[in-house]
mmCIF file of C-alpha atoms in Angstrom:
data_model
loop_
_atom_site.group_PDB
_atom_site.id
_atom_site.type_symbol
_atom_site.label_atom_id
_atom_site.label_comp_id
_atom_site.label_asym_id
_atom_site.label_seq_id
_atom_site.Cartn_x
_atom_site.Cartn_y
_atom_site.Cartn_z
ATOM 1 C CA MET A 78 112.406 90.109 77.401
ATOM 2 C CA ARG A 79 110.866 88.153 80.242
ATOM 3 C CA LYS A 80 107.091 87.832 80.241
ATOM 4 C CA LEU A 81 104.672 89.249 82.760
ATOM 5 C CA THR A 82 102.493 86.700 84.501
ATOM 6 C CA ALA A 83 98.872 86.602 85.622
ATOM 7 C CA THR A 84 97.308 89.558 87.344
ATOM 8 C CA LEU A 85 94.420 90.146 89.756
ATOM 9 C CA CYS A 86 91.892 92.976 89.466
ATOM 10 C CA LEU A 87 91.256 94.668 92.816
ATOM 11 C CA THR A 88 89.359 97.683 91.486
ATOM 12 C CA LEU A 89 86.063 98.135 93.288
ATOM 13 C CA ALA A 90 82.700 98.053 91.560
ATOM 14 C CA VAL A 91 81.210 101.548 91.513
ATOM 15 C CA LEU A 92 77.961 101.090 89.573
ATOM 16 C CA LEU A 93 74.870 99.108 90.349
ATOM 17 C CA GLY A 94 72.537 97.252 88.070
ATOM 18 C CA SER A 95 68.780 97.320 88.449
ATOM 19 C CA VAL A 96 68.272 97.940 92.164
ATOM 20 C CA GLY A 97 66.003 100.064 94.267
ATOM 21 C CA MET A 98 66.798 103.612 95.328
ATOM 22 C CA SER A 99 67.444 102.557 98.925
ATOM 23 C CA ALA A 100 69.900 99.833 97.918
ATOM 24 C CA SER A 101 71.635 102.218 95.563
ATOM 25 C CA ALA A 102 72.041 104.768 98.354
ATOM 26 C CA ASP A 103 73.381 102.100 100.728
ATOM 27 C CA PHE A 104 75.865 100.915 98.111
ATOM 28 C CA GLN A 105 77.063 104.467 97.448
ATOM 29 C CA LYS A 106 77.407 105.113 101.181
ATOM 30 C CA GLY A 107 79.602 102.019 101.412
ATOM 31 C CA LEU A 108 81.671 103.117 98.433
ATOM 32 C CA THR A 109 82.216 106.617 99.826
ATOM 33 C CA ALA A 110 83.239 105.107 103.168
ATOM 34 C CA TYR A 111 85.633 102.631 101.530
ATOM 35 C CA GLN A 112 87.311 105.340 99.476
ATOM 36 C CA SER A 113 87.888 107.395 102.633
ATOM 37 C CA GLY A 114 89.377 104.396 104.443
ATOM 38 C CA ASP A 115 86.319 103.748 106.602
ATOM 39 C CA TYR A 116 86.199 100.027 105.889
ATOM 40 C CA ALA A 117 83.928 99.214 108.827
ATOM 41 C CA THR A 118 81.129 101.329 107.369
ATOM 42 C CA ALA A 119 81.709 99.910 103.892
ATOM 43 C CA LEU A 120 81.423 96.403 105.295
ATOM 44 C CA ARG A 121 78.274 97.287 107.226
ATOM 45 C CA GLU A 122 76.598 98.755 104.130
ATOM 46 C CA TRP A 123 77.667 96.094 101.639
ATOM 47 C CA GLU A 124 77.117 92.897 103.634
ATOM 48 C CA PRO A 125 73.289 93.091 103.664
ATOM 49 C CA LEU A 126 73.264 93.923 99.948
ATOM 50 C CA ALA A 127 75.577 91.009 99.219
ATOM 51 C CA GLU A 128 73.406 88.659 101.261
ATOM 52 C CA GLN A 129 70.434 89.815 99.200
ATOM 53 C CA GLY A 130 72.269 88.777 96.032
ATOM 54 C CA ASN A 131 73.703 92.075 94.810
ATOM 55 C CA ALA A 132 76.642 91.104 92.600
ATOM 56 C CA ASP A 133 78.453 94.462 92.894
ATOM 57 C CA ALA A 134 78.438 94.203 96.680
ATOM 58 C CA GLN A 135 79.458 90.539 96.558
ATOM 59 C CA TYR A 136 82.415 91.377 94.348
ATOM 60 C CA ASN A 137 83.470 94.297 96.541
ATOM 61 C CA LEU A 138 83.344 92.112 99.663
ATOM 62 C CA GLY A 139 85.560 89.633 97.829
ATOM 63 C CA VAL A 140 88.052 92.438 97.215
ATOM 64 C CA MET A 141 87.956 93.461 100.890
ATOM 65 C CA TYR A 142 88.676 89.942 102.104
ATOM 66 C CA GLU A 143 91.292 89.423 99.377
ATOM 67 C CA LYS A 144 93.172 92.569 100.415
ATOM 68 C CA GLY A 145 92.409 92.400 104.139
ATOM 69 C CA ASN A 146 90.844 95.868 104.188
ATOM 70 C CA GLY A 147 88.790 96.306 107.364
ATOM 71 C CA VAL A 148 88.701 92.548 107.880
ATOM 72 C CA LEU A 149 91.240 89.832 108.500
ATOM 73 C CA GLN A 150 92.634 88.755 105.134
ATOM 74 C CA ASP A 151 90.755 85.578 104.326
ATOM 75 C CA TYR A 152 91.103 84.009 100.892
ATOM 76 C CA LYS A 153 88.374 81.440 101.532
ATOM 77 C CA THR A 154 85.842 84.145 102.349
ATOM 78 C CA ALA A 155 87.052 86.172 99.366
ATOM 79 C CA MET A 156 86.430 83.079 97.236
ATOM 80 C CA LYS A 157 82.922 82.719 98.679
ATOM 81 C CA TRP A 158 81.933 86.231 97.595
ATOM 82 C CA TYR A 159 83.710 86.094 94.249
ATOM 83 C CA ARG A 160 81.980 82.811 93.475
ATOM 84 C CA LEU A 161 78.518 84.188 94.282
ATOM 85 C CA ALA A 162 79.079 87.200 92.028
ATOM 86 C CA ALA A 163 80.739 85.083 89.326
ATOM 87 C CA LYS A 164 77.784 82.710 89.154
ATOM 88 C CA GLN A 165 75.636 85.722 88.313
ATOM 89 C CA GLY A 166 77.876 86.386 85.307
ATOM 90 C CA TYR A 167 79.875 89.191 86.943
ATOM 91 C CA ALA A 168 83.000 89.381 84.764
ATOM 92 C CA ARG A 169 85.455 90.901 87.244
ATOM 93 C CA ALA A 170 84.497 88.310 89.853
ATOM 94 C CA GLN A 171 84.926 85.539 87.264
ATOM 95 C CA SER A 172 88.379 86.870 86.404
ATOM 96 C CA ASN A 173 89.432 87.065 90.052
ATOM 97 C CA LEU A 174 88.007 83.604 90.712
ATOM 98 C CA GLY A 175 90.202 82.301 87.900
ATOM 99 C CA PHE A 176 93.220 83.971 89.462
ATOM 100 C CA MET A 177 92.483 82.442 92.860
ATOM 101 C CA TYR A 178 92.320 78.973 91.302
ATOM 102 C CA GLU A 179 95.493 79.565 89.314
ATOM 103 C CA LYS A 180 97.423 80.630 92.401
ATOM 104 C CA GLY A 181 95.742 78.260 94.856
ATOM 105 C CA LYS A 182 94.521 81.059 97.112
ATOM 106 C CA GLY A 183 91.602 79.892 99.263
ATOM 107 C CA VAL A 184 91.132 76.792 97.098
ATOM 108 C CA PRO A 185 93.344 73.935 95.881
ATOM 109 C CA GLN A 186 95.402 75.105 92.895
ATOM 110 C CA ASN A 187 93.678 74.110 89.654
ATOM 111 C CA ASP A 188 94.731 75.486 86.264
ATOM 112 C CA LYS A 189 91.811 73.960 84.367
ATOM 113 C CA THR A 190 89.272 75.588 86.639
ATOM 114 C CA ALA A 191 91.224 78.845 86.399
ATOM 115 C CA VAL A 192 90.947 78.669 82.607
ATOM 116 C CA LYS A 193 87.203 77.997 82.860
ATOM 117 C CA TRP A 194 86.602 81.211 84.802
ATOM 118 C CA TYR A 195 89.065 83.271 82.773
ATOM 119 C CA LYS A 196 87.233 82.244 79.594
ATOM 120 C CA LEU A 197 83.848 83.250 80.963
ATOM 121 C CA ALA A 198 85.166 86.700 81.881
ATOM 122 C CA ALA A 199 87.285 87.069 78.731
ATOM 123 C CA LYS A 200 84.312 86.363 76.483
ATOM 124 C CA GLN A 201 82.555 89.291 78.161
ATOM 125 C CA GLY A 202 85.457 91.532 77.176
ATOM 126 C CA ASN A 203 87.218 91.658 80.545
ATOM 127 C CA ALA A 204 90.756 92.809 79.690
ATOM 128 C CA PRO A 205 92.599 91.303 82.709
ATOM 129 C CA ALA A 206 90.923 87.937 82.054
ATOM 130 C CA GLN A 207 91.846 88.106 78.366
ATOM 131 C CA TYR A 208 95.442 88.816 79.355
ATOM 132 C CA ASN A 209 95.488 86.005 81.935
ATOM 133 C CA LEU A 210 94.007 83.599 79.418
ATOM 134 C CA GLY A 211 96.777 84.558 77.010
ATOM 135 C CA VAL A 212 99.325 83.711 79.701
ATOM 136 C CA MET A 213 97.689 80.314 80.265
ATOM 137 C CA TYR A 214 97.826 79.444 76.554
ATOM 138 C CA GLU A 215 101.385 80.691 76.206
ATOM 139 C CA ASN A 216 102.562 78.632 79.174
ATOM 140 C CA GLY A 217 100.331 75.612 78.510
ATOM 141 C CA GLN A 218 98.653 75.903 81.909
ATOM 142 C CA GLY A 219 95.314 74.088 82.027
ATOM 143 C CA VAL A 220 95.200 74.074 78.212
ATOM 144 C CA PRO A 221 97.491 72.756 75.466
ATOM 145 C CA GLN A 222 100.316 75.235 74.804
ATOM 146 C CA ASP A 223 99.277 77.436 71.854
ATOM 147 C CA ASP A 224 101.103 80.637 70.913
ATOM 148 C CA LYS A 225 98.543 81.672 68.306
ATOM 149 C CA THR A 226 95.689 81.501 70.793
ATOM 150 C CA ALA A 227 97.838 83.322 73.346
ATOM 151 C CA VAL A 228 98.379 86.116 70.809
ATOM 152 C CA LYS A 229 94.640 86.236 70.092
ATOM 153 C CA TRP A 230 93.827 86.918 73.736
ATOM 154 C CA TYR A 231 96.772 89.297 74.232
ATOM 155 C CA LYS A 232 95.566 91.338 71.254
ATOM 156 C CA LEU A 233 92.002 91.605 72.553
ATOM 157 C CA SER A 234 93.297 92.775 75.921
ATOM 158 C CA ALA A 235 96.000 95.036 74.452
ATOM 159 C CA LYS A 236 93.511 96.802 72.185
ATOM 160 C CA GLN A 237 91.596 97.789 75.315
ATOM 161 C CA GLY A 238 94.752 99.479 76.574
ATOM 162 C CA TYR A 239 95.828 96.804 79.061
ATOM 163 C CA ALA A 240 99.542 97.497 79.514
ATOM 164 C CA ARG A 241 100.650 94.008 80.547
ATOM 165 C CA ALA A 242 99.019 92.526 77.456
ATOM 166 C CA GLN A 243 100.609 95.194 75.263
ATOM 167 C CA TYR A 244 104.006 94.303 76.688
ATOM 168 C CA ASN A 245 103.550 90.547 76.240
ATOM 169 C CA LEU A 246 102.273 91.101 72.713
ATOM 170 C CA GLY A 247 105.427 93.081 71.993
ATOM 171 C CA VAL A 248 107.508 90.145 73.208
ATOM 172 C CA MET A 249 105.552 87.743 70.985
ATOM 173 C CA TYR A 250 106.251 89.888 67.914
ATOM 174 C CA ALA A 251 109.906 90.317 68.866
ATOM 175 C CA ARG A 252 110.334 86.555 69.169
ATOM 176 C CA GLY A 253 108.013 85.557 66.315
ATOM 177 C CA ARG A 254 105.847 83.415 68.539
ATOM 178 C CA GLY A 255 102.299 82.910 67.259
ATOM 179 C CA VAL A 256 102.855 85.703 64.719
ATOM 180 C CA PRO A 257 105.482 86.422 62.032
ATOM 181 C CA GLN A 258 108.537 87.993 63.665
ATOM 182 C CA ASP A 259 108.204 91.781 63.365
ATOM 183 C CA ASP A 260 110.436 94.151 65.319
ATOM 184 C CA LYS A 261 108.578 97.288 64.249
ATOM 185 C CA THR A 262 105.288 95.919 65.562
ATOM 186 C CA ALA A 263 107.075 94.834 68.745
ATOM 187 C CA VAL A 264 108.255 98.422 69.216
ATOM 188 C CA LYS A 265 104.703 99.700 68.638
ATOM 189 C CA TRP A 266 103.305 97.568 71.463
ATOM 190 C CA TYR A 267 106.247 98.239 73.780
ATOM 191 C CA LYS A 268 105.684 101.977 73.338
ATOM 192 C CA LEU A 269 101.996 101.727 74.184
ATOM 193 C CA ALA A 270 102.795 99.816 77.369
ATOM 194 C CA ALA A 271 105.802 101.991 78.223
ATOM 195 C CA LYS A 272 103.685 105.138 78.021
ATOM 196 C CA GLN A 273 101.461 103.675 80.715
ATOM 197 C CA GLY A 274 104.463 103.327 83.009
ATOM 198 C CA ASN A 275 105.170 99.639 82.377
ATOM 199 C CA ALA A 276 108.829 99.266 83.394
ATOM 200 C CA PRO A 277 109.574 95.995 81.515
ATOM 201 C CA ALA A 278 108.279 97.603 78.303
ATOM 202 C CA GLN A 279 110.392 100.690 78.976
ATOM 203 C CA TYR A 280 113.411 98.458 79.461
ATOM 204 C CA ASN A 281 112.764 96.559 76.218
ATOM 205 C CA LEU A 282 112.342 99.825 74.325
ATOM 206 C CA GLY A 283 115.769 100.812 75.597
ATOM 207 C CA LEU A 284 117.145 97.563 74.178
ATOM 208 C CA MET A 285 115.489 98.168 70.812
ATOM 209 C CA TYR A 286 116.990 101.666 70.555
ATOM 210 C CA ALA A 287 120.412 100.496 71.732
ATOM 211 C CA MET A 288 120.529 97.726 69.116
ATOM 212 C CA GLY A 289 118.673 99.546 66.334
ATOM 213 C CA THR A 290 116.051 96.801 66.211
ATOM 214 C CA GLY A 291 112.723 97.951 64.796
ATOM 215 C CA VAL A 292 113.851 101.561 65.195
ATOM 216 C CA ILE A 293 116.857 103.641 64.157
ATOM 217 C CA LYS A 294 119.694 103.052 66.619
ATOM 218 C CA ASP A 295 119.794 105.916 69.079
ATOM 219 C CA ASN A 296 121.709 105.844 72.360
ATOM 220 C CA VAL A 297 119.935 108.994 73.555
ATOM 221 C CA TYR A 298 116.542 107.259 73.494
ATOM 222 C CA ALA A 299 118.024 104.034 74.823
ATOM 223 C CA HIS A 300 119.359 105.979 77.813
ATOM 224 C CA MET A 301 116.066 107.853 78.203
ATOM 225 C CA TRP A 302 113.930 104.703 78.416
ATOM 226 C CA TRP A 303 116.402 102.863 80.639
ATOM 227 C CA ASN A 304 116.579 105.891 82.916
ATOM 228 C CA ILE A 305 112.782 105.953 83.231
ATOM 229 C CA ALA A 306 112.629 102.191 83.850
ATOM 230 C CA ALA A 307 115.439 102.488 86.408
ATOM 231 C CA SER A 308 113.404 105.061 88.347
ATOM 232 C CA SER A 309 110.814 102.302 88.847
ATOM 233 C CA GLY A 310 113.464 100.015 90.295
ATOM 234 C CA HIS A 311 114.298 97.966 87.189
ATOM 235 C CA LYS A 312 117.819 96.735 88.023
ATOM 236 C CA ASN A 313 118.877 95.735 84.498
ATOM 237 C CA ALA A 314 117.736 99.127 83.235
ATOM 238 C CA THR A 315 119.996 100.817 85.774
ATOM 239 C CA LYS A 316 122.943 98.696 84.678
ATOM 240 C CA ASN A 317 122.366 99.216 80.958
ATOM 241 C CA ARG A 318 121.763 102.946 81.391
ATOM 242 C CA ASP A 319 125.138 103.312 83.067
ATOM 243 C CA ILE A 320 126.856 101.237 80.358
ATOM 244 C CA VAL A 321 125.403 103.227 77.450
ATOM 245 C CA ALA A 322 126.169 106.503 79.229
ATOM 246 C CA LYS A 323 129.890 105.758 78.858
ATOM 247 C CA ARG A 324 129.444 105.690 75.071
ATOM 248 C CA MET A 325 127.700 109.059 74.919
ATOM 249 C CA THR A 326 128.998 112.601 74.675
ATOM 250 C CA PRO A 327 128.188 115.048 77.493
ATOM 251 C CA SER A 328 125.651 116.822 75.254
ATOM 252 C CA GLN A 329 123.963 113.517 74.353
ATOM 253 C CA LEU A 330 123.788 112.548 78.005
ATOM 254 C CA GLU A 331 122.302 115.914 78.943
ATOM 255 C CA LYS A 332 119.688 115.550 76.188
ATOM 256 C CA ALA A 333 118.752 112.031 77.294
ATOM 257 C CA GLN A 334 118.320 113.113 80.895
ATOM 258 C CA LYS A 335 116.203 116.102 79.865
ATOM 259 C CA LEU A 336 114.023 113.904 77.631
ATOM 260 C CA ALA A 337 113.460 111.479 80.507
ATOM 261 C CA ARG A 338 112.438 114.269 82.886
ATOM 262 C CA GLU A 339 110.088 115.813 80.325
ATOM 263 C CA CYS A 340 108.587 112.441 79.438
ATOM 264 C CA VAL A 341 107.690 111.693 83.057
ATOM 265 C CA ARG A 342 106.517 115.247 83.725
ATOM 266 C CA LYS A 343 104.152 115.133 80.751
ATOM 267 C CA LYS A 344 102.957 111.647 81.769
ATOM 268 C CA TYR A 345 104.555 110.095 78.681
ATOM 269 C CA LYS A 346 102.754 112.329 76.180
ATOM 270 C CA GLY A 347 104.974 112.944 73.166
ATOM 271 C CA CYS A 348 107.712 110.541 74.306
#
C-alpha cells in the first residue's frame, strides 16, 4: 500500500481575468496554436502578454519551459515565469513553484519554501497543492510530521475528486494513521480513485477483495481489479492476478475477465 508522492500540474490556463479584447484574442490565438502543436506561435502570442504582467500567460510560459514544448527545457526560466504568476496570487503557479522547490528543479532544493507555496495555493482550494501539502505533512518534509494534518489536506483534495489524494486517504484509513482505522472507508476512497484509472488504488482494491477486508471476500472482483491494474503496467497486480486465477473455477475466471473488459469499456461506470 505504498503512497503516491508529490505531483506537478502541467494543465494550461485557458481563461483570462480582466483584460482587454485585444489581449484576450491574442491569448486565445496562443492557446489554439499550443493545442494544435504550434508552440512557436503560442510563444509569440504569450510572451508579450506575460511581459505585460498577465498571470495566465506567465503561468503558461512556465509550463512550456517546464515541459520543453517549443523551447529548450529550462527549469530556471520556468521558475521565473511561475514566480511572477505566483506573486500575483495565481494558485496553479504557486503549486508548481512549490513542486520545483521540493524537487530542486531550477532552484536549490528547499522543503520549507515548497511548503510555503503549497500552503498559499492550497488555501485557495488548489487540489494538487492540497495533496502535495498532505504528502509533506505525512513525510515530515519542511514541517513537523503530522498524520492528522496530512489527512486534513488529503480530504480537501480528495473531495474535489483528486485521485492521488483519494488513494492516499484510503491508505491512511487502512493503516489508521491520523484517523481511526477503518477498512470500509479505505475501500470507499480506493474505489473513487480506482474509477479514475489510478492503478495503485486498483491494486489495493484487489487486495481488499482477496482478503475480505472492508468488503466481502470475492476472488472474482480481486481478479478483476488486478487485471485492470495490470493493464496499466502494475507488476504486483499481474503477479497477484495470476496467483488468484489458480484458485478460481473456469466460470469464475471468465466472469472476472468479462467484468474487467466491461469496466474499462464503460470508463469505470458501475464497476
